[in-house]
Amino acid sequence: MKKLSCLFLLSLFPILGFSQNCTPNPIFQGWVGIYPDTIINIPCGYGNVYYETVVNFGMPTEANQLDATYPPGIPINWVRIDTVMGLPSGFNYLTNAASNTPPDQWNGGEQGCLTVYGQAPTGVYPLSIDVM
């Protein structure tokens, strides 16, 4: 399991709405990584305002695309979100693979997205997404 950690800065209040499934942005087709990353470029939230943002990602096809210590040629068959920790009460997430079996899983080389939405008390929330 690889842990992707980030600092998710939000200043918000209790939940009002519900988000729709996202659609991966075709601009990122064939790209490996996460955009916006969670340190730079992610929109800030504001107190007493509904927050929603879409994070796009491209799944690697080989392990060395994530960690250069792995030799080339070790395939990644799939990546699945195991847990999302640190979301404040009143926040949730929804992926474009929510209805897959198993849910929130993508094959190596696929594009995906995750919508983070809601309202929560003012604060700074460290967010951790564990993938397997």
Coordinates of N, CA and C in Angstrom, one line a residue:
M1 N 0.8 -1.2 0.0 CA 0.0 0.0 0.0 C 0.9 1.2 0.0
K2 N 0.6 2.2 -0.9 CA 1.4 3.4 -0.9 C 0.5 4.5 -0.4
K3 N 1.1 5.4 0.4 CA 0.3 6.4 1.1 C 0.6 7.7 0.4
L4 N -0.4 8.4 -0.1 CA -0.3 9.7 -0.7 C -0.8 10.7 0.3
S5 N 0.1 11.5 0.8 CA -0.3 12.5 1.8 C -0.3 13.9 1.3
C6 N -1.1 14.7 1.9 CA -1.2 16.0 1.4 C -1.8 16.9 2.5
L7 N -1.7 18.2 2.4 CA -2.2 19.1 3.3 C -3.4 19.8 2.6
F8 N -4.6 19.6 3.0 CA -5.8 20.0 2.4 C -6.3 21.2 3.2
L9 N -6.1 22.4 2.7 CA -6.5 23.6 3.4 C -7.9 24.0 3.1
L10 N -8.7 24.1 4.2 CA -10.1 24.4 4.0 C -10.6 25.3 5.1
S11 N -11.4 26.3 4.9 CA -12.1 27.0 5.9 C -13.6 27.0 5.5
L12 N -14.4 26.1 6.2 CA -15.7 25.9 5.7 C -16.7 25.6 6.9
F13 N -18.0 25.4 6.6 CA -19.1 25.1 7.6 C -20.0 24.0 7.2
P14 N -21.0 23.4 8.0 CA -21.7 22.2 7.8 C -22.4 22.0 6.4
I15 N -22.6 20.7 6.0 CA -22.9 20.3 4.6 C -24.3 20.8 4.1
L16 N -24.3 21.2 2.8 CA -25.5 21.7 2.2 C -25.9 20.9 1.0
G17 N -24.9 20.5 0.1 CA -25.2 19.9 -1.2 C -24.6 18.5 -1.4
F18 N -24.9 18.0 -2.6 CA -24.3 16.7 -3.0 C -23.8 16.9 -4.4
S19 N -22.6 16.3 -4.6 CA -21.9 16.4 -5.8 C -22.3 15.3 -6.8
Q20 N -22.1 15.6 -8.1 CA -22.2 14.6 -9.1 C -20.9 13.9 -9.4
N21 N -21.0 12.7 -10.0 CA -19.8 12.0 -10.4 C -19.0 12.9 -11.4
C22 N -17.7 12.9 -11.3 CA -16.8 13.7 -12.1 C -16.6 12.9 -13.4
T23 N -16.1 13.6 -14.4 CA -15.6 13.0 -15.7 C -14.2 13.4 -15.8
P24 N -13.3 12.5 -16.0 CA -11.8 12.8 -16.2 C -11.7 13.8 -17.3
N25 N -10.8 14.8 -17.1 CA -10.5 15.9 -18.1 C -9.6 15.3 -19.2
P26 N -10.1 15.3 -20.4 CA -9.3 14.7 -21.5 C -7.9 15.4 -21.8
I27 N -7.7 16.6 -21.2 CA -6.4 17.3 -21.3 C -5.3 16.4 -20.7
F28 N -5.7 15.6 -19.7 CA -4.7 14.8 -19.0 C -4.5 13.3 -19.6
Q29 N -5.1 13.1 -20.7 CA -5.1 11.7 -21.4 C -3.6 11.3 -21.6
G30 N -3.2 10.1 -21.1 CA -1.9 9.6 -21.3 C -0.9 10.2 -20.3
W31 N -1.3 10.9 -19.4 CA -0.4 11.6 -18.4 C -0.5 10.8 -17.1
V32 N 0.6 10.7 -16.3 CA 0.7 10.0 -15.0 C 0.9 11.1 -14.0
G33 N 0.0 11.1 -13.0 CA 0.1 12.1 -11.9 C -1.2 12.6 -11.4
I34 N -1.2 13.6 -10.6 CA -2.4 14.2 -10.0 C -2.4 15.7 -10.2
Y35 N -3.6 16.2 -10.7 CA -3.8 17.6 -10.9 C -5.2 18.0 -10.5
P36 N -5.4 19.1 -9.7 CA -4.3 19.8 -9.1 C -3.7 19.0 -8.0
D37 N -2.5 19.2 -7.7 CA -1.9 18.5 -6.6 C -2.4 19.2 -5.3
T38 N -2.3 18.5 -4.2 CA -3.0 19.0 -3.0 C -2.2 20.0 -2.2
I39 N -1.0 20.3 -2.7 CA -0.2 21.4 -2.0 C -0.2 22.7 -2.8
I40 N -0.1 22.5 -4.1 CA -0.1 23.7 -5.0 C -1.3 23.5 -6.0
N41 N -2.0 24.6 -6.3 CA -3.1 24.7 -7.3 C -4.4 24.2 -6.8
I42 N -4.6 23.6 -5.7 CA -5.9 23.2 -5.3 C -6.7 24.4 -4.8
P43 N -7.9 24.7 -5.2 CA -8.6 25.9 -4.7 C -8.8 25.9 -3.2
C44 N -8.7 27.0 -2.6 CA -9.0 27.2 -1.2 C -10.5 27.2 -1.0
G45 N -10.9 26.8 0.2 CA -12.3 26.9 0.6 C -12.4 28.1 1.6
Y46 N -13.7 28.6 1.7 CA -13.9 29.8 2.5 C -15.1 29.4 3.5
G47 N -15.0 30.1 4.6 CA -16.0 29.9 5.7 C -17.4 30.1 5.2
N48 N -18.3 29.2 5.6 CA -19.8 29.3 5.3 C -20.1 29.3 3.8
V49 N -19.2 28.6 3.0 CA -19.4 28.5 1.6 C -19.2 27.0 1.2
Y50 N -20.2 26.5 0.4 CA -20.1 25.2 -0.2 C -18.8 25.0 -1.0
Y51 N -18.1 23.9 -0.8 CA -16.8 23.7 -1.5 C -17.0 22.5 -2.4
E52 N -16.4 22.6 -3.6 CA -16.3 21.4 -4.5 C -15.2 21.6 -5.4
T53 N -14.4 20.6 -5.6 CA -13.3 20.6 -6.5 C -13.1 19.2 -7.1
V54 N -12.6 19.2 -8.3 CA -12.3 17.9 -9.0 C -10.8 17.7 -9.1
V55 N -10.3 16.6 -8.7 CA -8.9 16.2 -8.8 C -8.8 15.2 -9.9
N56 N -8.0 15.4 -10.9 CA -7.8 14.5 -12.0 C -6.5 13.7 -11.8
F57 N -6.5 12.5 -12.2 CA -5.2 11.7 -12.1 C -5.1 10.7 -13.2
G58 N -3.9 10.4 -13.5 CA -3.6 9.3 -14.5 C -2.8 8.2 -13.8
M59 N -3.3 7.0 -14.0 CA -2.7 5.8 -13.4 C -1.5 5.4 -14.1
P60 N -0.4 5.0 -13.4 CA 0.8 4.5 -14.1 C 0.5 3.1 -14.6
T61 N 1.4 2.7 -15.5 CA 1.3 1.3 -16.0 C 2.4 0.4 -15.4
E62 N 3.4 1.1 -14.9 CA 4.6 0.4 -14.3 C 4.9 1.0 -13.0
A63 N 5.4 0.2 -12.1 CA 5.8 0.6 -10.7 C 6.8 1.7 -10.7
N64 N 7.8 1.7 -11.6 CA 8.9 2.7 -11.6 C 8.3 4.1 -12.0
Q65 N 7.1 4.2 -12.5 CA 6.5 5.5 -12.7 C 6.1 6.2 -11.4
L66 N 5.9 5.4 -10.4 CA 5.6 5.9 -9.0 C 6.9 6.0 -8.1
D67 N 7.7 5.1 -8.3 CA 8.9 5.0 -7.4 C 10.1 4.5 -8.2
A68 N 11.1 5.4 -8.5 CA 12.2 5.1 -9.4 C 13.1 3.9 -8.8
T69 N 12.9 3.5 -7.6 CA 13.7 2.4 -7.1 C 13.3 1.1 -7.6
Y70 N 12.1 1.0 -8.2 CA 11.6 -0.2 -8.9 C 12.2 -0.3 -10.3
P71 N 12.6 -1.5 -10.7 CA 13.1 -1.6 -12.1 C 12.0 -1.5 -13.1
P72 N 12.3 -1.1 -14.3 CA 11.3 -1.0 -15.3 C 10.7 -2.4 -15.6
G73 N 9.4 -2.5 -16.0 CA 8.8 -3.7 -16.4 C 7.9 -4.4 -15.4
I74 N 7.8 -3.8 -14.2 CA 6.9 -4.4 -13.2 C 5.5 -3.7 -13.4
P75 N 4.6 -4.5 -13.9 CA 3.3 -3.8 -14.3 C 2.4 -3.5 -13.1
I76 N 1.6 -2.4 -13.3 CA 0.6 -2.1 -12.3 C -0.7 -2.5 -13.0
N77 N -1.4 -3.5 -12.4 CA -2.6 -4.0 -12.9 C -3.8 -3.1 -12.6
W78 N -3.8 -2.6 -11.4 CA -4.9 -1.7 -10.9 C -4.5 -1.0 -9.7
V79 N -5.2 0.1 -9.5 CA -5.0 1.0 -8.3 C -6.4 1.2 -7.7
R80 N -6.5 1.1 -6.4 CA -7.8 1.3 -5.7 C -7.6 2.2 -4.5
I81 N -8.6 3.1 -4.3 CA -8.6 3.9 -3.1 C -9.0 2.9 -1.9
D82 N -8.1 2.8 -0.9 CA -8.4 2.0 0.2 C -9.1 2.8 1.3
T83 N -8.5 3.9 1.7 CA -9.2 4.8 2.7 C -8.8 6.2 2.4
V84 N -9.7 7.1 2.8 CA -9.5 8.6 2.8 C -9.6 9.0 4.2
M85 N -8.5 9.5 4.8 CA -8.6 10.0 6.2 C -8.3 11.5 6.2
G86 N -9.0 12.1 7.2 CA -8.7 13.5 7.4 C -9.8 14.4 6.8
L87 N -10.8 13.8 6.1 CA -11.9 14.7 5.6 C -12.7 15.1 6.9
P88 N -13.0 16.4 7.0 CA -13.8 16.9 8.1 C -15.2 16.4 8.0
S89 N -15.9 16.4 9.1 CA -17.3 16.0 9.2 C -18.1 17.0 8.3
G90 N -19.0 16.5 7.5 CA -19.7 17.3 6.5 C -19.0 17.3 5.1
F91 N -17.9 16.6 5.0 CA -17.3 16.5 3.7 C -17.3 15.0 3.2
N92 N -17.3 14.9 1.9 CA -17.3 13.5 1.3 C -16.5 13.6 0.0
Y93 N -16.4 12.4 -0.6 CA -15.7 12.4 -2.0 C -16.5 11.4 -2.8
L94 N -16.4 11.6 -4.1 CA -17.1 10.7 -5.1 C -16.1 10.6 -6.3
T95 N -15.9 9.4 -6.8 CA -15.0 9.2 -7.9 C -15.8 8.8 -9.1
N96 N -15.2 8.9 -10.3 CA -15.8 8.4 -11.5 C -15.9 6.9 -11.6
A97 N -15.3 6.2 -10.6 CA -15.3 4.7 -10.6 C -16.1 4.2 -9.4
A98 N -17.0 5.1 -8.9 CA -17.8 4.7 -7.7 C -18.7 3.5 -7.9
S99 N -19.1 3.3 -9.2 CA -20.0 2.2 -9.5 C -19.3 0.9 -10.0
N100 N -17.9 1.0 -10.1 CA -17.1 -0.1 -10.6 C -17.2 -1.2 -9.5
T101 N -16.9 -2.4 -9.9 CA -16.8 -3.5 -8.9 C -15.3 -4.0 -9.0
P102 N -14.5 -3.9 -7.9 CA -14.8 -3.2 -6.7 C -14.9 -1.7 -7.0
P103 N -15.5 -0.9 -6.1 CA -15.6 0.5 -6.3 C -14.3 1.2 -6.1
D104 N -14.2 2.4 -6.8 CA -13.0 3.3 -6.7 C -11.7 2.6 -7.1
Q105 N -11.8 1.8 -8.2 CA -10.6 1.1 -8.7 C -10.5 1.4 -10.2
W106 N -9.2 1.6 -10.6 CA -8.8 1.9 -12.0 C -7.7 1.0 -12.4
N107 N -7.8 0.6 -13.7 CA -6.7 -0.2 -14.2 C -5.5 0.6 -14.5
G108 N -4.3 0.0 -14.5 CA -3.1 0.7 -14.9 C -3.2 1.4 -16.2
G109 N -2.8 2.7 -16.3 CA -2.9 3.4 -17.6 C -4.2 4.2 -17.7
E110 N -5.2 4.0 -16.9 CA -6.5 4.7 -17.0 C -6.5 6.0 -16.4
Q111 N -7.4 6.9 -16.8 CA -7.6 8.2 -16.2 C -8.7 8.1 -15.2
G112 N -8.6 8.9 -14.1 CA -9.7 8.9 -13.2 C -9.8 10.3 -12.6
C113 N -10.9 10.5 -11.8 CA -11.1 11.8 -11.1 C -11.8 11.5 -9.8
L114 N -11.7 12.5 -8.9 CA -12.3 12.4 -7.6 C -12.8 13.8 -7.3
T115 N -14.1 13.9 -6.9 CA -14.7 15.2 -6.5 C -14.7 15.2 -5.0
V116 N -14.2 16.3 -4.4 CA -14.2 16.5 -2.9 C -15.3 17.6 -2.8
Y117 N -16.2 17.4 -1.9 CA -17.3 18.4 -1.7 C -17.9 18.4 -0.3
G118 N -18.5 19.5 0.0 CA -19.2 19.7 1.3 C -18.9 21.0 2.0
Q119 N -19.3 21.1 3.2 CA -19.0 22.2 4.1 C -18.7 21.7 5.5
A120 N -17.8 22.4 6.1 CA -17.3 21.9 7.4 C -16.9 23.1 8.3
P121 N -16.6 22.8 9.5 CA -16.1 23.9 10.4 C -14.8 24.5 9.9
T122 N -14.6 25.7 10.2 CA -13.3 26.4 9.8 C -12.1 25.6 10.3
G123 N -11.1 25.4 9.5 CA -9.9 24.7 9.9 C -9.0 24.4 8.8
V124 N -7.9 23.7 9.2 CA -6.9 23.2 8.2 C -7.0 21.7 8.4
Y125 N -7.2 20.9 7.3 CA -7.4 19.5 7.4 C -6.4 18.7 6.6
P126 N -5.5 18.0 7.3 CA -4.5 17.2 6.6 C -5.3 16.0 6.1
L127 N -5.2 15.8 4.8 CA -5.9 14.7 4.1 C -4.9 13.6 3.6
S128 N -5.2 12.4 3.9 CA -4.4 11.3 3.5 C -5.2 10.3 2.7
I129 N -4.8 10.0 1.5 CA -5.5 9.0 0.6 C -4.6 7.8 0.5
D130 N -5.0 6.6 1.0 CA -4.3 5.4 0.9 C -4.8 4.6 -0.3
V131 N -3.8 4.2 -1.1 CA -4.2 3.4 -2.3 C -3.5 2.1 -2.2
M132 N -4.1 1.1 -2.9 CA -3.4 -0.2 -2.9 C -3.4 -0.7 -4.4

